[in-house]
Amino acid sequence: MTLWQPDRRAALQSLGLLGASLFIGGRSARAQAQGAGIFWVNVQASGGWDQALFCDPKPNLRGPYLDRDLYLYNVPIRDAQGQAARGTAIVRNPSASAVRSTPGGGISYLGFADFQWDPQDADHPYQPFFPTLYDRITVFNGVDTATNNHSVGERYSAGGSLNEGMPCFAAQMAGALGADRPLSFINLGGYDETAGLLAATPLRDSLLPNLLAAAGPNDIAGDNQGTDRLLPESALAAVRAAQSQRRARLVDRLRLPTHQTALATVEAAGPGLTQLGRLRFRANDQTPENLLRVGLIASREGLAVSMNVISGGFDSHQDNEQQQIEALYRIFELLKFLIAESEAPADGSAPVPVVALVSSDFGRTPHRTEGGTDHWPPSSAMVVQNR
């Protein structure tokens, strides 16, 4: 079943109208968002990526530095016995400096970005990013970030302004389209200013078990599947009833405004905690893939609007190609997983429409010298959406 047909013009209109939606009441926009159910993701390539090595190819400037062996770590390979394994791959790409085009000529990119290595895992051959997702990608070259400073570039690329205090893209989307949802803005790191629009839900740094404590306080195994419980449901219901009665007694007894406000906050959190109980996820898995999966589950359940994701390693200088190939591999794998899991979830759940804005602090100098590359204001950005 096709849940949402990719319409690049519609997606870009949504991005362009975001600023207005923040100031025009918001109710109509919020209602439309809940009906559409789009999950907005900002993937931040931290450090300043080298767009000349993938979506803004400069073969004449970079070609002489691509005729070398590069290494990818913990990727599918064949071991000494010919068995599928994960290990270090040597990338020997004879077409690294060639400009390639996706089917139909829609996207031109440098062959470097195809990451061909030998030997691969024959059972799981590598699927290059652009040839695999070309019909879901829109590339923007020549994006002037107006800075070569990391902090300022992060603000500009993720918040749209060089000035401090501007909310990040994910916070803008969540604030405009569903600030009242329990997990409206899920934060996995990067530039995450909210400017008071709403509170973010951080899930990085081993915080996923904290979410389980709220979503499944009666769970033992850490998956909130309902197959194992600390207490029988009848006992848990009695605990909740006792908590409700205690709050009622406190309301009658406490008269100070600060106390009443605190109790009102606790009461207001009740429905949100009940909604969180619908989440089913593995809290003991902190891999990027599982964290993305949790975000998609939360969106499917109507609990989340947006997510911040950081993918680092792009601050390359002397050994530019080696650092960039490792960082690009990670971010491409992340995006491929996001699209695959949103279109056809592994557990058979319904698809989730996703729009991902992918950007970096800035770009890197077009001329690569023996000393490597440096920070450069012109950059590139991508919008990746599923179908």
Coordinates of C-alpha atoms in Angstrom, one line a residue:
M1 CA 0.0 0.0 0.0
T2 CA 1.4 3.4 -0.9
L3 CA 1.1 5.7 2.1
W4 CA 2.5 8.9 0.7
Q5 CA 3.7 9.6 -2.8
P6 CA 6.9 11.5 -3.0
D7 CA 6.2 15.0 -4.2
R8 CA 9.3 17.1 -4.0
R9 CA 7.5 20.4 -4.7
A10 CA 5.1 19.7 -1.9
A11 CA 7.9 18.8 0.5
L12 CA 9.8 22.0 -0.4
Q13 CA 6.7 24.1 0.0
S14 CA 6.2 22.6 3.5
L15 CA 9.8 23.6 4.3
G16 CA 9.4 27.1 2.9
L17 CA 6.1 27.7 4.7
L18 CA 7.4 26.6 8.0
G19 CA 8.4 30.0 9.2
A20 CA 4.9 31.4 8.6
S21 CA 3.3 28.5 10.4
L22 CA 5.2 29.3 13.5
F23 CA 3.4 32.7 13.7
I24 CA -0.1 32.0 12.3
G25 CA -1.9 30.4 15.2
G26 CA -0.7 26.9 14.4
R27 CA -4.0 25.0 14.9
S28 CA -4.7 24.5 11.3
A29 CA -1.1 23.4 10.6
R30 CA -1.2 21.1 13.5
A31 CA -4.4 19.4 12.4
Q32 CA -3.0 18.9 8.9
A33 CA 0.2 17.5 10.2
Q34 CA -1.6 15.0 12.4
G35 CA -3.7 13.9 9.4
A36 CA -0.6 13.6 7.1
G37 CA 1.6 11.9 9.8
I38 CA 4.9 13.0 8.3
F39 CA 7.9 12.4 10.5
W40 CA 10.5 15.2 10.0
V41 CA 14.1 14.2 10.6
N42 CA 17.1 16.6 10.6
V43 CA 20.3 14.6 10.0
Q44 CA 23.3 16.8 10.9
A45 CA 26.6 15.9 9.3
S46 CA 28.9 17.3 12.0
G47 CA 32.3 18.7 11.1
G48 CA 31.8 20.0 7.6
W49 CA 31.4 17.5 4.8
D50 CA 33.3 17.6 1.5
Q51 CA 30.6 17.9 -1.0
A52 CA 33.1 17.7 -3.9
L53 CA 33.5 14.0 -3.1
F54 CA 29.9 13.2 -3.6
C55 CA 27.0 15.4 -4.7
D56 CA 28.9 18.4 -6.1
P57 CA 31.6 16.6 -8.0
K58 CA 34.9 18.3 -8.8
P59 CA 36.9 15.6 -10.6
N60 CA 39.5 17.9 -12.1
L61 CA 40.4 19.2 -8.6
R62 CA 40.1 16.0 -6.6
G63 CA 41.0 13.2 -9.1
P64 CA 44.8 13.2 -8.4
Y65 CA 44.1 12.5 -4.7
L66 CA 41.7 9.6 -5.2
D67 CA 44.1 7.1 -6.8
R68 CA 44.9 5.4 -3.5
D69 CA 43.7 2.7 -1.1
L70 CA 41.1 3.7 1.4
Y71 CA 39.6 1.7 4.3
L72 CA 36.1 1.1 5.7
Y73 CA 35.8 -0.6 9.0
N74 CA 33.2 -3.1 10.3
V75 CA 31.6 -3.6 6.9
P76 CA 30.4 -6.8 5.3
I77 CA 33.4 -8.8 3.8
R78 CA 34.5 -12.4 3.2
D79 CA 36.9 -13.8 5.8
A80 CA 39.9 -16.0 5.0
Q81 CA 37.6 -19.1 4.7
G82 CA 35.3 -17.3 2.4
Q83 CA 32.5 -16.9 5.0
A84 CA 30.4 -13.8 5.4
A85 CA 31.8 -11.6 8.2
R86 CA 32.3 -8.0 9.2
G87 CA 35.7 -6.5 9.1
T88 CA 38.0 -4.0 7.4
A89 CA 37.6 -3.5 3.7
I90 CA 40.1 -1.9 1.3
V91 CA 38.3 0.4 -1.2
R92 CA 39.9 0.2 -4.6
N93 CA 37.5 2.2 -6.8
P94 CA 38.9 2.6 -10.4
S95 CA 36.0 5.0 -11.1
A96 CA 36.4 7.2 -8.0
S97 CA 37.2 10.3 -10.0
A98 CA 34.5 9.7 -12.6
V99 CA 31.3 11.8 -12.6
R100 CA 28.3 9.5 -12.6
S101 CA 24.6 10.1 -13.0
T102 CA 21.6 8.4 -11.5
P103 CA 19.0 6.9 -13.8
G104 CA 17.4 9.6 -15.9
G105 CA 20.3 11.9 -15.2
G106 CA 18.7 13.4 -12.2
I107 CA 21.7 13.6 -9.9
S108 CA 25.3 13.9 -10.8
Y109 CA 27.8 12.6 -8.2
L110 CA 31.4 11.6 -7.9
G111 CA 32.1 7.8 -8.3
F112 CA 34.0 8.1 -5.0
A113 CA 30.6 7.9 -3.2
D114 CA 29.8 4.4 -4.5
F115 CA 32.4 2.8 -2.1
Q116 CA 33.3 -0.2 -4.2
W117 CA 35.5 -2.7 -2.3
D118 CA 36.7 -6.2 -2.8
P119 CA 35.8 -8.7 -1.5
Q120 CA 32.3 -7.9 -0.4
D121 CA 29.9 -10.2 1.3
A122 CA 28.3 -11.9 -1.7
D123 CA 25.1 -12.6 0.3
H124 CA 24.7 -8.9 1.2
P125 CA 26.3 -6.9 -1.6
Y126 CA 26.7 -3.2 -0.9
Q127 CA 24.0 -0.9 -2.4
P128 CA 25.4 2.5 -3.2
F129 CA 23.5 5.5 -1.8
F130 CA 22.7 7.5 -4.9
P131 CA 21.8 4.6 -7.3
T132 CA 19.6 3.1 -4.6
L133 CA 17.7 6.1 -3.4
Y134 CA 18.0 8.5 -6.3
D135 CA 14.2 8.9 -6.8
R136 CA 13.9 9.9 -3.1
I137 CA 16.7 12.5 -3.0
T138 CA 16.8 16.2 -3.9
V139 CA 20.2 17.8 -3.9
F140 CA 20.9 21.5 -3.2
N141 CA 24.4 22.6 -4.3
G142 CA 25.9 26.0 -3.7
V143 CA 24.3 26.6 -0.2
D144 CA 26.2 29.5 1.3
T145 CA 26.4 29.1 5.0
A146 CA 28.3 32.4 5.3
T147 CA 30.7 31.0 7.9
N148 CA 33.6 28.7 8.4
N149 CA 33.0 28.4 12.1
H150 CA 31.6 25.1 13.4
S151 CA 29.2 26.5 16.0
V152 CA 27.8 29.2 13.7
G153 CA 27.6 26.8 10.8
E154 CA 25.6 24.3 12.9
R155 CA 23.1 27.0 13.8
Y156 CA 22.8 28.2 10.2
S157 CA 22.4 24.7 8.7
A158 CA 20.1 23.3 11.4
G159 CA 18.3 26.5 12.4
G160 CA 18.3 28.8 9.4
S161 CA 20.1 31.7 11.1
L162 CA 23.6 32.8 12.0
N163 CA 22.2 34.4 15.2
E164 CA 22.1 32.6 18.5
G165 CA 18.9 31.3 20.0
M166 CA 17.2 30.2 16.7
P167 CA 15.3 26.9 17.2
C168 CA 16.6 24.0 15.2
F169 CA 14.7 22.6 12.3
A170 CA 13.3 19.7 14.3
A171 CA 12.1 22.0 17.1
Q172 CA 10.5 24.3 14.6
M173 CA 8.6 21.5 13.0
A174 CA 7.5 20.0 16.3
G175 CA 6.6 23.4 17.8
A176 CA 4.5 24.3 14.7
L177 CA 2.8 20.9 14.1
G178 CA 2.4 19.1 17.4
A179 CA 4.0 20.6 20.5
D180 CA 1.4 19.0 22.7
R181 CA 2.5 15.4 21.8
P182 CA 4.4 13.4 24.5
L183 CA 7.5 12.9 22.4
S184 CA 7.0 15.7 19.9
F185 CA 10.8 16.4 19.4
I186 CA 13.1 13.4 19.9
N187 CA 16.7 14.6 20.2
L188 CA 19.7 12.4 19.4
G189 CA 22.2 15.2 19.4
G190 CA 23.6 18.0 17.3
Y191 CA 22.3 21.6 17.3
D192 CA 19.2 21.2 19.4
E193 CA 18.1 24.7 20.5
T194 CA 14.3 24.8 21.1
A195 CA 14.0 28.5 22.0
G196 CA 11.2 27.7 24.4
L197 CA 8.8 26.3 21.7
L198 CA 8.7 22.9 23.5
A199 CA 10.7 20.5 25.5
A200 CA 12.9 18.0 23.6
T201 CA 13.1 14.3 24.6
P202 CA 16.8 13.3 24.6
L203 CA 17.4 9.7 23.8
R204 CA 21.2 9.8 23.3
D205 CA 23.9 8.7 25.8
S206 CA 22.0 5.6 27.0
L207 CA 18.8 7.5 27.9
L208 CA 16.5 5.0 26.1
P209 CA 15.9 3.0 29.3
N210 CA 14.5 6.2 30.9
L211 CA 11.9 6.3 28.2
L212 CA 11.0 2.6 28.9
A213 CA 10.6 3.5 32.6
A214 CA 7.9 5.9 31.6
A215 CA 6.4 3.9 28.8
G216 CA 6.5 0.4 30.5
P217 CA 7.1 0.7 34.2
N218 CA 5.8 -2.8 34.7
D219 CA 8.2 -4.3 32.1
I220 CA 11.1 -6.7 33.0
A221 CA 12.9 -7.6 29.8
G222 CA 13.3 -4.1 28.4
D223 CA 11.1 -4.4 25.4
N224 CA 7.6 -3.4 26.7
Q225 CA 6.0 -6.3 24.8
G226 CA 3.7 -7.1 27.6
T227 CA 5.0 -10.7 27.9
D228 CA 6.7 -10.2 31.2
R229 CA 5.5 -8.1 34.1
L230 CA 6.7 -7.1 37.6
L231 CA 3.2 -6.9 38.9
P232 CA -0.2 -8.3 37.8
E233 CA -2.3 -5.8 36.0
S234 CA -4.8 -5.8 38.9
A235 CA -2.0 -4.8 41.3
L236 CA -0.7 -2.1 38.9
A237 CA -4.2 -0.7 38.6
A238 CA -4.4 -0.5 42.4
V239 CA -1.1 1.4 42.5
R240 CA -2.4 3.9 40.0
A241 CA -5.6 4.3 41.8
A242 CA -3.7 5.0 45.1
Q243 CA -1.6 7.6 43.3
S244 CA -4.7 9.3 42.0
Q245 CA -6.3 9.3 45.4
R246 CA -3.1 10.8 46.9
R247 CA -3.1 13.6 44.4
A248 CA -6.7 14.4 45.1
R249 CA -5.9 14.6 48.9
L250 CA -3.0 16.9 48.1
V251 CA -5.1 19.2 46.0
D252 CA -7.5 19.6 48.9
R253 CA -4.7 20.3 51.4
L254 CA -2.1 22.3 49.5
R255 CA -2.9 26.0 48.9
L256 CA 0.3 27.6 47.8
P257 CA 0.2 28.5 44.1
T258 CA 3.6 26.8 43.4
H259 CA 2.3 23.6 44.9
Q260 CA -0.9 23.7 43.0
T261 CA 1.0 24.3 39.8
A262 CA 3.2 21.3 40.4
L263 CA 0.2 19.1 41.1
A264 CA -1.5 20.4 37.9
T265 CA 1.6 19.5 36.0
V266 CA 1.6 16.0 37.4
E267 CA -2.1 15.6 36.5
A268 CA -1.5 16.9 33.0
A269 CA 1.2 14.3 32.5
G270 CA -1.2 11.4 33.1
P271 CA -2.7 11.1 29.6
G272 CA 0.8 11.4 28.0
L273 CA 2.1 8.5 30.1
T274 CA -0.9 6.5 29.1
Q275 CA -0.1 7.2 25.4
L276 CA 3.5 6.2 25.9
G277 CA 2.3 2.8 27.0
R278 CA 1.6 2.1 23.3
L279 CA 5.3 2.1 22.5
R280 CA 7.0 -1.2 21.9
F281 CA 10.8 -1.1 21.5
R282 CA 14.0 -2.6 22.7
A283 CA 15.4 -0.3 25.5
N284 CA 18.7 -2.3 25.8
D285 CA 19.7 -1.5 22.2
Q286 CA 21.5 1.8 21.8
T287 CA 22.5 1.4 18.2
P288 CA 21.7 4.3 15.8
E289 CA 19.4 1.9 13.9
N290 CA 17.3 1.1 16.9
L291 CA 17.1 4.7 18.0
L292 CA 15.8 5.6 14.5
R293 CA 13.3 2.7 14.8
V294 CA 12.1 4.1 18.1
G295 CA 11.5 7.5 16.5
L296 CA 9.5 5.9 13.6
I297 CA 7.4 3.9 16.1
A298 CA 6.7 7.0 18.1
S299 CA 5.6 8.8 14.9
R300 CA 3.4 5.9 13.8
E301 CA 1.7 6.0 17.2
G302 CA 1.1 9.8 16.8
L303 CA 3.4 10.6 19.7
A304 CA 6.3 12.3 17.8
V305 CA 6.6 14.9 15.0
S306 CA 10.4 15.2 14.5
M307 CA 13.8 14.0 15.4
N308 CA 17.4 15.4 15.5
V309 CA 20.2 13.0 14.4
I310 CA 23.9 13.7 14.4
S311 CA 26.5 11.8 12.3
G312 CA 30.0 13.0 12.9
G313 CA 33.5 12.5 11.7
F314 CA 33.5 15.1 8.8
D315 CA 36.0 17.5 10.2
S316 CA 38.8 16.2 7.9
H317 CA 41.9 18.1 7.1
Q318 CA 45.1 16.4 6.2
D319 CA 43.8 12.9 5.5
N320 CA 40.7 14.2 3.9
E321 CA 39.6 11.3 1.7
Q322 CA 40.0 8.6 4.4
Q323 CA 38.0 10.6 7.0
Q324 CA 35.4 11.6 4.5
I325 CA 34.8 8.1 3.2
E326 CA 34.3 6.7 6.7
A327 CA 31.9 9.5 7.7
L328 CA 30.0 9.4 4.4
Y329 CA 29.6 5.6 4.7
R330 CA 28.1 6.0 8.2
I331 CA 25.6 8.7 7.2
F332 CA 24.6 7.0 4.0
E333 CA 24.0 3.7 5.9
L334 CA 21.9 5.7 8.4
L335 CA 19.8 7.3 5.7
K336 CA 19.3 4.0 3.8
F337 CA 18.1 2.4 7.0
L338 CA 15.8 5.2 7.8
I339 CA 14.1 5.0 4.3
A340 CA 14.0 1.2 4.3
E341 CA 12.6 0.9 7.8
S342 CA 10.0 3.6 7.2
E343 CA 8.8 2.2 3.9
A344 CA 8.8 -1.5 5.0
P345 CA 9.2 -1.9 8.8
A346 CA 10.9 -5.2 9.7
D347 CA 8.1 -6.1 12.2
G348 CA 5.4 -5.7 9.5
S349 CA 4.0 -2.5 10.9
A350 CA 2.4 0.2 8.8
P351 CA 4.8 2.5 6.8
V352 CA 5.7 6.0 8.1
P353 CA 6.0 8.9 5.7
V354 CA 9.4 10.5 6.3
V355 CA 11.1 13.7 5.1
A356 CA 14.8 14.1 6.2
L357 CA 16.8 17.3 5.8
V358 CA 20.5 16.5 5.6
S359 CA 23.0 19.3 6.0
S360 CA 26.5 20.0 7.4
D361 CA 28.2 22.9 9.2
F362 CA 29.7 24.1 5.9
G363 CA 31.6 22.6 3.0
R364 CA 35.3 22.1 2.4
T365 CA 37.6 24.0 0.1
P366 CA 37.3 23.0 -3.6
H367 CA 41.1 22.9 -4.0
R368 CA 42.7 20.0 -2.3
T369 CA 46.4 20.5 -1.5
E370 CA 49.0 18.3 -0.1
G371 CA 47.9 19.6 3.3
G372 CA 44.4 18.5 2.8
T373 CA 41.2 20.6 2.8
D374 CA 39.9 23.3 5.1
H375 CA 36.6 24.9 6.1
W376 CA 34.6 26.6 3.2
P377 CA 31.3 28.5 3.5
P378 CA 29.7 27.1 0.3
S379 CA 28.2 23.7 1.0
S380 CA 25.4 21.3 -0.2
A381 CA 22.3 19.9 1.4
M382 CA 19.9 17.1 0.6
V383 CA 16.2 16.3 1.2
V384 CA 15.6 12.6 1.4
Q385 CA 12.0 11.4 1.5
N386 CA 10.4 8.0 1.3
R387 CA 7.7 6.9 -1.1

